Each structure stands twice: as C-alpha cells, then as structure tokens.
Coordinates of C-alpha atoms in Angstrom, one line a residue:
Chain A
X878 CA -0.1 0.0 0.1
X879 CA 1.5 3.3 -0.8
X880 CA 1.0 6.0 2.0
X881 CA 0.3 9.7 1.2
X882 CA 3.1 12.2 1.6
X883 CA 1.7 13.6 4.8
X884 CA 1.5 10.1 6.7
X885 CA 5.2 9.6 5.5
X886 CA 6.4 12.7 6.8
X887 CA 4.5 12.4 10.4
X888 CA 6.2 9.0 10.4
X889 CA 9.5 9.8 9.6
X890 CA 9.5 13.0 12.1
X891 CA 6.7 12.4 14.7
X892 CA 5.7 15.5 16.5
X893 CA 5.7 15.7 20.3
X894 CA 6.7 12.2 21.0
X895 CA 7.3 11.7 24.6
X896 CA 5.8 11.2 28.2
X897 CA 4.0 13.7 30.6
X898 CA 4.1 13.1 34.2
X899 CA 0.8 11.5 34.6
X900 CA 0.7 12.2 38.1
X901 CA 0.1 15.9 37.9
X902 CA -3.4 17.4 38.0
X903 CA -3.0 19.5 34.5
X904 CA -2.4 16.2 32.8
X905 CA -4.9 14.1 31.3
X906 CA -3.7 10.7 29.8
X907 CA -5.7 9.0 27.0
X908 CA -4.8 5.0 26.8
X909 CA -7.0 3.5 23.7
X910 CA -6.4 0.3 21.8
X911 CA -5.1 -3.1 22.3
X912 CA -1.7 -4.7 21.7
X913 CA -3.8 -7.9 20.4
X914 CA -5.3 -5.5 17.6
X915 CA -2.2 -4.1 16.5
X916 CA -2.5 -0.3 18.0
X917 CA -2.1 0.9 21.0
X918 CA -2.2 4.9 21.6
X919 CA -1.0 7.0 24.2
X920 CA -2.3 10.7 24.0
X921 CA -1.7 13.0 26.7
X922 CA -2.3 16.6 27.1
X923 CA -1.0 19.3 29.7
X924 CA -3.7 22.2 30.2
X925 CA -3.1 25.5 31.7
X926 CA -6.0 25.5 34.4
X927 CA -6.4 29.5 34.3
X928 CA -7.0 29.7 30.4
X929 CA -8.3 26.2 29.8
X930 CA -5.9 26.0 27.1
X931 CA -3.8 23.2 26.5
X932 CA 0.0 24.3 26.5
X933 CA 1.6 20.9 25.7
X934 CA 0.6 17.2 24.1
X935 CA 2.6 14.3 23.9
X936 CA 1.9 11.1 22.1
X937 CA 3.4 7.4 21.9
X938 CA 2.1 4.7 19.7
X939 CA 2.3 1.4 19.0
X940 CA 1.0 0.6 15.5
X941 CA 1.3 1.1 11.8
X942 CA 2.4 4.1 9.9
X943 CA -1.2 5.6 9.8
X944 CA -1.6 5.3 13.2
X945 CA 1.2 7.4 14.1
X946 CA 0.9 10.1 11.8
X947 CA -3.0 10.3 13.0
X948 CA -1.6 10.5 16.9
X949 CA 1.2 12.9 15.8
X950 CA -1.1 15.1 14.0
X951 CA -3.6 15.0 16.8
X952 CA -0.9 16.5 19.0
X953 CA -0.1 19.5 16.7
X954 CA -3.8 20.3 16.4
X955 CA -4.0 20.0 20.4
X956 CA -1.7 22.6 21.5
X957 CA -3.1 25.9 21.6
X958 CA -6.5 24.8 22.0
X959 CA -9.1 25.2 24.6
X960 CA -10.6 22.2 26.0
X961 CA -13.5 22.9 24.6
X962 CA -11.9 23.0 21.1
X963 CA -10.2 20.0 21.3
X964 CA -13.4 18.1 22.1
X965 CA -14.6 19.1 18.6
X966 CA -11.6 17.3 16.6
X967 CA -13.4 14.5 14.5
X968 CA -11.8 11.6 13.1
X969 CA -12.7 12.3 9.7
X970 CA -10.6 15.8 10.1
X971 CA -7.9 13.5 10.2
X972 CA -8.5 11.5 7.7
X973 CA -8.7 14.2 5.2
X974 CA -5.8 16.0 6.6
X975 CA -3.9 12.7 6.2
X976 CA -5.9 11.7 3.3
X977 CA -6.1 7.9 4.9
X978 CA -7.7 5.1 3.0
X979 CA -10.9 3.5 4.1
X980 CA -8.9 0.4 5.7
X981 CA -7.1 3.1 7.9
X982 CA -10.1 4.9 9.2
X983 CA -9.9 3.2 12.5
X984 CA -6.4 4.7 13.0
X985 CA -8.2 8.1 13.2
X986 CA -10.9 6.8 15.3
X987 CA -8.3 5.7 17.7
X988 CA -6.6 9.4 17.5
X989 CA -10.1 10.8 18.3
X990 CA -11.0 8.4 21.0
X991 CA -7.3 9.2 22.6
X992 CA -7.9 12.8 22.6
X993 CA -11.3 12.2 24.4
X994 CA -9.7 9.9 27.0
X995 CA -7.1 12.5 27.6
X996 CA -9.7 15.1 28.3
X997 CA -12.1 12.9 30.0
X998 CA -8.7 12.2 32.6
X999 CA -8.0 15.7 33.1
X1000 CA -11.7 16.7 33.9
X1001 CA -12.0 13.6 36.4
X1002 CA -8.7 14.6 38.3
X1003 CA -9.9 18.0 38.4
X1004 CA -13.2 17.5 39.7
X1005 CA -15.0 18.8 36.6
X1006 CA -17.5 17.6 35.0
X1007 CA -16.9 15.0 32.2
X1008 CA -18.1 16.4 29.0
X1009 CA -16.9 14.1 26.9
X1010 CA -19.1 11.3 25.5
X1011 CA -16.7 8.0 26.0
X1012 CA -19.5 5.6 25.2
X1013 CA -19.5 6.6 21.4
X1014 CA -15.7 5.2 21.7
X1015 CA -14.9 1.8 19.2
Chain B
X500 CA 19.1 9.6 -0.8
X501 CA 19.8 6.0 0.0
X502 CA 18.8 4.2 -3.2
X503 CA 19.8 0.6 -2.2
X504 CA 16.6 -2.4 -2.9
X505 CA 17.4 -5.6 -1.6
X506 CA 15.0 -8.5 -1.8
X507 CA 14.5 -10.7 0.9
X508 CA 11.0 -11.7 -0.1
X509 CA 11.7 -14.7 -2.1
X510 CA 9.1 -16.8 -0.7
X511 CA 6.7 -14.5 -1.9
X512 CA 8.4 -15.3 -5.4
X513 CA 12.0 -15.1 -6.9
X514 CA 13.3 -13.5 -9.5
X515 CA 14.0 -15.5 -12.6
X516 CA 17.4 -16.5 -13.2
X517 CA 19.0 -15.4 -16.1
X518 CA 20.2 -19.0 -17.5
X519 CA 16.3 -19.5 -17.1
X520 CA 15.0 -16.6 -19.3
X521 CA 18.0 -17.3 -21.8
X522 CA 16.4 -20.8 -22.2
X523 CA 12.8 -19.4 -22.8
X524 CA 13.6 -16.9 -25.3
X525 CA 13.5 -19.1 -28.3
X526 CA 10.3 -20.5 -27.8
X527 CA 8.3 -17.2 -27.8
X528 CA 9.3 -16.4 -31.5
X529 CA 11.1 -19.0 -33.3
X530 CA 9.7 -22.3 -32.3
X531 CA 6.1 -20.9 -31.1
X532 CA 4.4 -24.1 -31.9
X533 CA 1.1 -25.6 -30.2
X534 CA 2.8 -28.8 -28.3
X535 CA -0.5 -30.4 -29.3
X536 CA 0.1 -29.6 -33.0
X537 CA 0.7 -33.4 -34.2
X538 CA 0.9 -32.7 -37.9
X539 CA 4.1 -30.3 -38.5
X540 CA 7.3 -29.8 -37.4
X541 CA 6.3 -26.6 -35.7
X542 CA 4.2 -28.7 -33.2
X543 CA 6.7 -31.8 -32.9
X544 CA 9.4 -29.2 -32.2
X545 CA 7.3 -27.5 -29.2
X546 CA 6.4 -30.9 -27.9
X547 CA 10.2 -32.2 -28.1
X548 CA 10.8 -29.1 -25.6
X549 CA 7.7 -30.0 -23.0
X550 CA 9.1 -33.5 -22.8
X551 CA 12.4 -32.5 -22.4
X552 CA 11.6 -29.9 -19.7
X553 CA 8.8 -32.5 -18.4
X554 CA 11.7 -35.0 -17.7
X555 CA 14.3 -32.2 -16.1
X556 CA 11.3 -31.6 -13.7
X557 CA 10.9 -35.4 -12.8
X558 CA 14.8 -35.5 -12.2
X559 CA 14.1 -32.9 -9.8
X560 CA 11.6 -35.3 -8.3
X561 CA 13.2 -38.8 -8.9
X562 CA 10.2 -39.6 -10.6
X563 CA 9.2 -40.6 -13.8
X564 CA 8.2 -38.0 -16.5
X565 CA 4.8 -39.4 -17.0
X566 CA 3.9 -38.2 -13.5
X567 CA 4.5 -34.8 -13.8
X568 CA 1.0 -32.5 -15.1
X569 CA 1.9 -29.5 -16.0
X570 CA -0.5 -26.8 -14.4
X571 CA -0.5 -22.8 -14.1
X572 CA 0.9 -22.8 -10.7
X573 CA 0.7 -24.1 -7.5
X574 CA -2.8 -22.7 -6.7
X575 CA -4.4 -24.8 -9.7
X576 CA -2.0 -27.9 -8.6
X577 CA -3.7 -27.7 -5.1
X578 CA -7.1 -27.6 -6.4
X579 CA -6.6 -30.3 -9.2
X580 CA -4.7 -32.7 -6.8
X581 CA -7.6 -32.0 -3.4
X582 CA -10.5 -31.8 -5.5
X583 CA -9.7 -34.1 -8.1
X584 CA -8.6 -37.0 -5.2
X585 CA -12.2 -35.7 -3.7
X586 CA -14.3 -36.1 -7.1
X587 CA -12.2 -39.3 -8.1
X588 CA -12.5 -41.7 -4.7
X589 CA -15.7 -40.2 -3.7
X590 CA -17.3 -43.6 -3.2
X591 CA -14.3 -44.6 -1.4
X592 CA -14.9 -42.1 1.5
X593 CA -15.4 -38.1 1.6
X594 CA -12.9 -37.4 4.7
X595 CA -9.8 -35.3 4.2
X596 CA -7.7 -34.5 6.9
X597 CA -5.3 -31.2 6.6
X598 CA -3.5 -28.9 8.8
X599 CA -4.7 -25.4 10.2
X600 CA -1.7 -23.8 9.0
X601 CA -1.6 -24.9 5.2
X602 CA -2.0 -22.3 2.3
X603 CA -5.4 -20.9 1.8
X604 CA -5.1 -22.3 -1.9
X605 CA -5.6 -25.8 0.3
X606 CA -7.6 -24.2 3.1
X607 CA -10.4 -23.0 0.7
X608 CA -10.4 -25.7 -1.5
X609 CA -11.3 -27.9 1.6
X610 CA -13.9 -25.8 2.8
X611 CA -15.4 -26.0 -1.0
X612 CA -15.0 -29.5 -0.5
X613 CA -17.1 -29.6 2.6
X614 CA -19.8 -27.4 0.9
X615 CA -19.8 -30.2 -1.6
X616 CA -20.7 -32.8 0.9
X617 CA -17.1 -33.8 2.1
X618 CA -15.9 -33.8 5.4
X619 CA -12.6 -32.2 6.3
X620 CA -10.5 -32.3 9.6
X621 CA -8.0 -29.3 10.2
X622 CA -5.5 -30.5 12.8
X623 CA -3.8 -28.1 15.1
X624 CA 0.1 -28.1 15.1
X625 CA 2.1 -27.4 17.9
X626 CA 4.0 -24.3 19.4
X627 CA 7.0 -25.4 16.6
X628 CA 4.5 -25.8 14.0
X629 CA 4.6 -29.1 13.4
X630 CA 2.0 -31.7 12.9
X631 CA 1.3 -34.5 15.9
X632 CA 1.6 -37.6 14.5
X633 CA -0.2 -39.3 17.1
X634 CA -3.2 -37.1 16.4
X635 CA -3.1 -37.4 12.5
X636 CA -3.2 -41.2 13.2
X637 CA -6.0 -40.6 15.4
X638 CA -8.1 -38.6 12.9
X639 CA -8.1 -41.5 10.3
X640 CA -11.5 -42.5 9.8
X641 CA -12.7 -45.5 7.5
X642 CA -14.2 -42.6 5.4
X643 CA -10.6 -41.2 5.3
X644 CA -9.2 -40.8 1.3
X645 CA -6.4 -38.3 1.9
X646 CA -4.1 -36.7 3.9
X647 CA -2.8 -33.0 2.7
X648 CA 0.1 -31.4 4.6
X649 CA 2.1 -29.0 3.3
X650 CA 6.0 -29.8 2.9
X651 CA 7.3 -26.6 4.1
X652 CA 5.4 -23.6 5.5
X653 CA 5.0 -20.3 3.7
X654 CA 5.4 -18.2 6.8
X655 CA 7.8 -20.2 9.0
X656 CA 9.6 -22.1 7.1
X657 CA 8.9 -25.2 9.2
X658 CA 9.3 -28.7 7.1
X659 CA 6.9 -31.1 8.5
X660 CA 7.8 -34.8 9.2
X661 CA 7.2 -36.0 5.6
X662 CA 8.5 -39.2 6.0
X663 CA 6.1 -40.4 8.9
X664 CA 3.0 -38.8 7.6
X665 CA 3.9 -40.7 4.5
X666 CA 4.3 -44.3 6.8
X667 CA 1.0 -43.1 8.8
X668 CA -0.9 -43.0 5.3
X669 CA 0.6 -46.3 3.6
X670 CA -0.5 -47.9 6.9
X671 CA -4.0 -46.5 6.8
X672 CA -4.5 -46.9 2.8
X673 CA -5.0 -43.0 2.7
X674 CA -3.6 -41.2 0.1
X675 CA -0.8 -38.3 1.0
X676 CA -1.1 -35.0 -0.9
X677 CA 1.7 -32.3 -0.3
X678 CA 1.6 -28.7 -1.3
X679 CA 5.4 -28.6 -1.7
X680 CA 5.7 -25.1 -3.2
X681 CA 8.1 -23.5 -0.6
X682 CA 10.2 -26.9 -0.9
X683 CA 10.9 -27.8 -4.3
X684 CA 14.1 -26.8 -5.5
X685 CA 15.6 -25.3 -2.2
X686 CA 15.9 -28.9 -0.2
X687 CA 15.5 -32.7 -2.0
X688 CA 12.0 -33.5 -2.0
X689 CA 11.6 -37.2 -3.5
X690 CA 8.1 -38.0 -3.0
X691 CA 8.6 -41.6 -3.9
X692 CA 11.0 -41.7 -0.7
X693 CA 8.6 -40.6 1.4
X694 CA 5.2 -41.8 0.3
X695 CA 3.9 -38.6 -1.1
X696 CA 1.2 -39.4 -3.9
X697 CA 0.6 -35.9 -5.1
X698 CA 2.6 -33.0 -4.7
X699 CA 2.1 -29.3 -6.2
X700 CA 4.6 -26.9 -6.7
X701 CA 5.5 -23.9 -9.1
X702 CA 8.5 -22.4 -10.9
X703 CA 8.4 -18.9 -9.8
X704 CA 9.5 -19.8 -6.3
X705 CA 12.5 -21.9 -7.9
X706 CA 13.7 -19.2 -10.1
X707 CA 11.4 -20.1 -12.8
X708 CA 9.0 -17.8 -14.7
X709 CA 5.3 -17.2 -13.0
X710 CA 2.5 -19.0 -14.6
X711 CA 3.8 -22.4 -14.8
X712 CA 3.7 -25.4 -12.2
X713 CA 3.2 -28.7 -11.8
X714 CA 1.1 -31.5 -10.1
X715 CA 2.9 -34.7 -9.1
X716 CA 0.5 -37.6 -9.5
X717 CA 1.8 -41.3 -8.7
X718 CA 1.3 -44.0 -11.1
X719 CA 2.5 -47.0 -9.8
X720 CA 1.9 -48.6 -6.2
X721 CA -0.7 -46.9 -6.3
X722 CA -1.5 -45.9 -9.5
X723 CA -3.5 -42.3 -8.5
X724 CA -5.8 -40.7 -10.8
X725 CA -7.9 -37.3 -10.5
X726 CA -10.7 -35.8 -12.0
X727 CA -9.9 -33.0 -14.4
X728 CA -10.9 -29.6 -12.9
X729 CA -10.3 -28.0 -16.3
X730 CA -12.7 -29.8 -19.1
X731 CA -10.9 -29.6 -22.9
X732 CA -8.9 -31.2 -25.5
X733 CA -7.6 -33.7 -22.8
X734 CA -4.2 -32.4 -22.3
X735 CA -2.0 -33.7 -20.0
X736 CA -2.9 -37.4 -20.0
X737 CA -6.4 -35.8 -19.8
X738 CA -6.2 -34.5 -16.3
X739 CA -5.5 -30.8 -17.2
X740 CA -6.8 -29.2 -20.5
X741 CA -5.7 -26.3 -21.7
X742 CA -2.8 -25.4 -24.5
X743 CA 0.9 -25.6 -22.7
X744 CA 2.6 -22.9 -21.6
X745 CA 5.7 -24.0 -23.9
X746 CA 8.3 -21.0 -22.9
X747 CA 7.2 -21.4 -19.4
X748 CA 7.4 -25.2 -19.1
X749 CA 10.9 -24.7 -21.0
X750 CA 12.1 -22.3 -18.5
X751 CA 10.4 -24.3 -15.2
X752 CA 12.8 -27.3 -16.7
X753 CA 15.6 -25.1 -16.8
X754 CA 15.3 -24.0 -13.6
X755 CA 14.6 -27.4 -12.0
X756 CA 17.8 -28.7 -13.6
X757 CA 19.7 -25.5 -11.9
X758 CA 18.3 -26.3 -8.3
X759 CA 19.0 -30.3 -8.8
X760 CA 22.5 -28.9 -9.1
X761 CA 22.9 -26.2 -7.1
X762 CA 20.6 -26.5 -4.4
X763 CA 23.2 -28.2 -1.7
X764 CA 25.5 -25.1 -2.6
X765 CA 22.5 -22.2 -2.2
X766 CA 21.2 -24.1 1.0
X767 CA 24.5 -23.9 2.9
X768 CA 25.0 -20.4 2.0
X769 CA 21.8 -19.3 2.5
X770 CA 21.5 -21.0 5.9
X771 CA 24.5 -19.6 7.1
X772 CA 23.6 -15.7 5.7
X773 CA 20.3 -16.7 7.6
X774 CA 21.8 -17.6 11.3
X775 CA 24.0 -14.5 10.8
X776 CA 20.7 -12.2 10.2
X777 CA 19.1 -14.1 13.5
X778 CA 22.2 -13.6 15.8
X779 CA 22.6 -10.0 15.0
X780 CA 19.0 -9.2 15.5
X781 CA 19.3 -11.2 18.8
X782 CA 21.7 -8.4 20.3
X783 CA 18.1 -6.4 20.2
X784 CA 16.2 -6.8 23.3
X785 CA 12.8 -9.2 23.5
X786 CA 13.3 -10.7 19.6
X787 CA 11.8 -14.1 19.1
X788 CA 12.3 -16.6 16.3
X789 CA 8.8 -18.1 15.3
X790 CA 8.6 -22.0 14.7
X791 CA 10.7 -24.8 14.8
X792 CA 14.6 -23.9 14.5
X793 CA 15.4 -27.9 14.0
X794 CA 13.2 -28.4 11.3
X795 CA 12.7 -25.7 8.8
X796 CA 14.1 -24.4 5.0
X797 CA 17.6 -22.9 5.1
X798 CA 16.8 -19.6 3.5
X799 CA 13.7 -18.5 5.7
X800 CA 13.3 -17.0 9.4
X801 CA 10.1 -15.3 10.7
X802 CA 11.3 -13.1 13.7
X803 CA 8.7 -11.3 16.2
X804 CA 10.0 -8.0 17.8
X805 CA 8.2 -7.5 20.4
X806 CA 6.3 -4.2 21.0
X807 CA 7.1 -3.0 17.8
X808 CA 4.2 -3.0 15.2
X809 CA 4.8 -5.2 12.0
X810 CA 3.7 -2.9 9.3
X811 CA 4.9 0.5 11.1
X812 CA 8.1 -1.0 11.4
X813 CA 8.3 -2.0 7.9
X814 CA 7.5 1.4 7.0
X815 CA 11.0 2.6 8.4
X816 CA 12.9 0.3 5.8
X817 CA 10.5 -0.6 3.1
X818 CA 12.0 1.8 0.6
X819 CA 14.8 -0.3 0.6
X820 CA 14.5 -4.0 2.2
X821 CA 11.6 -6.0 0.7
X822 CA 10.2 -8.3 3.4
X823 CA 6.5 -9.2 4.7
X824 CA 4.9 -9.4 7.9
X825 CA 2.3 -11.2 9.5
X826 CA 0.8 -8.1 11.0
X827 CA -2.7 -7.5 10.4
X828 CA -2.1 -4.1 8.8
X829 CA -0.4 -5.6 6.0
X830 CA -3.3 -7.6 5.1
X831 CA -6.8 -6.4 4.1
X832 CA -8.7 -8.7 6.4
X833 CA -7.2 -6.5 9.4
X834 CA -6.1 -10.0 11.0
X835 CA -2.9 -11.1 12.1
X836 CA -0.8 -14.1 10.7
X837 CA -3.2 -17.3 11.0
X838 CA -0.2 -19.3 10.9
X839 CA 1.5 -17.7 13.6
X840 CA -1.3 -17.6 15.5
X841 CA -2.1 -21.5 15.1
X842 CA 1.7 -21.6 16.4
X843 CA 0.2 -20.1 20.1
X844 CA 1.7 -16.9 19.4
X845 CA -0.6 -14.1 21.1
X846 CA -2.0 -11.5 18.6
X847 CA 0.6 -9.0 19.8
X848 CA 3.6 -11.3 18.5
X849 CA 1.9 -12.0 15.5
X850 CA 1.4 -8.5 15.0
X851 CA 5.3 -7.8 15.3
X852 CA 6.3 -10.3 13.0
X853 CA 8.6 -9.6 10.0
X854 CA 9.5 -13.0 7.6
X855 CA 12.7 -12.8 5.7
X856 CA 13.3 -15.2 2.9
X857 CA 16.1 -15.0 1.3
X858 CA 17.4 -16.5 -2.2
X859 CA 20.2 -17.6 -5.0
X860 CA 21.0 -13.7 -5.4
X861 CA 20.8 -12.3 -1.8
X862 CA 24.7 -11.0 -0.8
X863 CA 26.0 -11.1 2.0
X864 CA 27.0 -7.5 2.3
X865 CA 22.8 -7.2 2.0
X866 CA 22.6 -8.8 4.9
X867 CA 24.7 -6.7 7.1
X868 CA 22.7 -3.4 5.4
X869 CA 19.6 -5.3 6.6
X870 CA 20.3 -5.7 10.1
X871 CA 21.8 -2.1 10.2
X872 CA 18.8 -0.5 9.2
X873 CA 16.1 -2.9 10.6
X874 CA 18.0 -2.6 13.6
X875 CA 17.7 1.0 14.0
X876 CA 14.1 0.6 12.6
X877 CA 13.1 -1.4 15.9
X878 CA 14.7 1.5 17.8
X879 CA 12.9 4.3 16.3
X880 CA 9.8 2.3 16.8
X881 CA 10.2 1.6 20.3
X882 CA 11.0 4.7 21.2
X883 CA 7.8 5.6 19.7
X884 CA 6.1 2.7 21.8
X885 CA 4.2 3.3 24.8
X886 CA 4.1 -0.5 25.2
X887 CA 7.9 -0.5 25.1
X888 CA 7.9 2.4 27.8
X889 CA 5.8 0.3 29.9
X890 CA 7.7 -2.8 29.3
X891 CA 10.7 -1.1 30.4
X892 CA 9.3 0.6 33.4
X893 CA 8.1 -3.0 34.4
X894 CA 4.4 -2.9 33.9
X895 CA 3.1 -6.1 33.3
X896 CA 1.2 -5.4 29.8
X897 CA -0.6 -8.9 30.3
X898 CA -2.3 -7.4 33.2
X899 CA -3.7 -4.7 31.7
X900 CA -7.5 -4.4 30.8
X901 CA -7.1 -3.2 27.2
X902 CA -10.1 -1.5 25.4
X903 CA -10.4 -3.7 22.6
X904 CA -12.1 -2.1 19.7

C-alpha cells in the first residue's frame, strides 16, 4: 500500500513524541487500543488551568504508519486549543488531512478516542464535569 | 538518498534466473508451435521441448516424467490435487485431513469440498508449527481418503515430518497430497521415498517464470487418478486440458535442472546468511524466532520484534528492503497471520512479526545492511511505543485491561 506524503512525513518526523507526568493534576492521559489489535495509542495533554488551554501535548503509539501519523497530527492540533475546542476534533478531519484510505480510518478513530480519553482524565482529576461522550468510542 | 533495493521476500516469488530466461527466449518466436499440433514440425518441436522439460522436472523429484502434469501454478495444483482426488475417490470415502497452517489455496479448497458434501478435519499444530503424528493417525477414519499436509510452510519455513506422515498414510491406505511449493528446488523433495502420492509446486518460487507449475501424480503402487478440473482438449493425460505454456514449461525445466545442481550449495550459503541475520537481531532485546529451529527451510526466518507493530516497522525500511509481515495491517482482513496464531503466538507477537526469505541472489553485504537498517527501525519504533515504555518500567502488559475495539 502506498502512503500519502503527509503520513510519511509524520511517520519519519513524528511531532511531540514523549511522556508527560501522568501524576500531575494538569495532565490528562488517554490510552486506547490493544496490543492484540495491533494499535495502542497514548495521548497526553497538559492544560493551563487558568486559561483552560492546552499548552502541551505528547504521544506514544504502537501501530502502523497511519496510526503514528494520526496521533502525531492530533498533538499538533491540540496545542493552543481550549479543552472545549479540542473536543470538537473529529476523526474525519484527520482522515482528510492525512488522506487516509478506508482501511486506515480506524487509526483516526483511535486518535479521536485518545483525545477524548485525555480530556476526560483531565476533567475527572480536577473534579470537573466530564463533558466528553466516551460511550461513543470504539 | 539511499537507493539500495534489497529483496528478502523470496517466499513470495523469486527473480527468474538469467539462465532460465535465456532458455525460454527462443520459444516465444522461433519455436512457437502448439505442443498439441501433431501434424507439422512447429508442433513437434514444441512437444519435444515440453518432453525435455518434463524430464528435467521429473529428475529433480526423482520420479517418472509421465507423473508430471503441468499446471498454471501451485494454486491450480492444490485445487486439482485435492478436488481431483475428492471427486475421483468419493465412492470410497469423503473425509480429508489437513492442517490449520496450510496455504489458503488448500484451506479454501477444503472449505469448498465441505460445501459439496465432503468432511474435513483441520488438525492443529504444536508451538513449533509441526503436526502431531499421534493426532494425525487418530484422525484417520474408515471414510478418510486423503491427507493434505504441506512440505514446508510459507510463513515460517517449518518442514513437516514427511516420512512419518507418509508411513501413517501407507499403513491406513490413505492418499497423501502435499503442497510442496516452498520446498521444491530448495531442499531434496523426493515424493516416492517418502510415500507422497500427489504434490503441487510452482516454477516462480524456484527461479523459474510465473504462470507455470506442476502436479506430481503417482502412477505405480498405488496408481493415483484425479478428476480433471479444466475440461477441453484432453491435454496432460486428460487431467488438465489447455494449450501448454511452452516457454514457461521450458523455463520451469531449466530452473529444475539448475536447482538439482545447485540446491545443496545454495542451501548451505543461505543458511549461514540466515543465521547471521538472526544472531544480529538477537542483540536487540525481546526478539523471538517463530517456529521450529531444527526443522525448517535453510533460507527462511520469521522473527517477532516485541512491542513493535510489524507494518509500522516495515515503513522504516521498505523503501530499501523487501520483506513481509504477519501484521494485520498488511492484509485486507485486519487479522494477524493465522499461521503464527496457530503456533500459539499471541496476537501481539503475530502483529510484530517479519518474515525474511533469502534467495540465490542474496549477498552477504545485503544481510549486513539489513541488520543495520532494521535494527535502527526497531529502535525508532520502540522509542515511539507506549508498550515498550511500559515494559521498560516493569509494567505487566498482559495484566492491563485493554479497551479492545
């Protein structure tokens, strides 16, 4: 299968690879997927509690090139957004940006789930109302 | 930019040996006749060439040339061998025994037979990928007509105990078919010594051209017959109609002749290179070789790089190195390799597997380059892998309740 230029670019030079302190109250962690399925994504956000904006985002992903590119792109998009804005990131935006073929759509779904998981974790930690719908996850 | 292209996917297909190509060329234009044309020299010359190639192929197997039926490839050979026996011997019984790790050309053929009133037992293999001989013998019933077990597995290179299987089949009066696609031309494959009655194989896995293969059908003790699956002009002793692919068959013959001469030296050289590759990769942590180490093809190794997803790993080097992966992501089905799963590997290790299959034209320096490039790729992927990080922190990954999707 041929990959799009954008997928290859993110794969070769992934943005924001790394780990934030998951013990910190400002950090939300989303861990989705399973090794048996061939994809595990961990996406973390660090939120500035005063402004409610995401000041840092990191990821690590076990998976194919499209999964890595989807999570790399997600961290790029998350930085600077407010939590409310971040919630609106839709997997189809990722599909479009990376030109993912139909068999790779699940990679974008996973990235969306990881974003929502990270937001929910942050909200729970801080006693906020969880405003993301995790039941819609896959 | 690094423009090297290294081919380590010889179990998929091999390049055609230049000596084979040279042998084929005259048969496209100068000697182009139909081998079935009996009334003029154009046909006679073509027939002569086919007869000669049939001898060359028969010599490789140490069988009579009358026992070689030319086909379009191993898939056709598998279909003709299995369906042909089922239809021919149906009055005697309808039960076939095979393995879960067979090639799809065998498994899907067996499923078709089940739909048509056949009964098929799919035996599981052990952790090494080998058939359990006791289970095999126990599975034979009064209505069993055929045992279909591949000589060597395409994904792992594991070689089945052919002699012992042959003895069991003989003892119970059951026919023995083998998909020998990956073995012929690489290791000695003499069906008569081992009690194999039918055997399918193909030219393009042994440095011959694509589109031509053969089915060996035993003619004496017992005389085996198969019902034709392609009807028409009655070519190939009535078992396979269709105008013969003369240039392809000539190339197949030449490939067989070369294999007979060079097989031993190729195998020795390639097993050393294969071992060099494995030793090099074992310097990385958490690297596992899949399938039997003792009973396998000399040029194949199937390796799982734990905590790294196979397709992602392949992306780090597939501009330069061709291999294949058991990862689901490389298949349309999104399921990881059923062969590796049958060996008892977890899905995670199956997703992390890469098959390296070396060939006659593989060079030592290519192995060294491969080691360097793929080791760096594994490192890159592990740096990206949350599971690797957890493993390094001592987290028990199997104990985590993953949200499966």
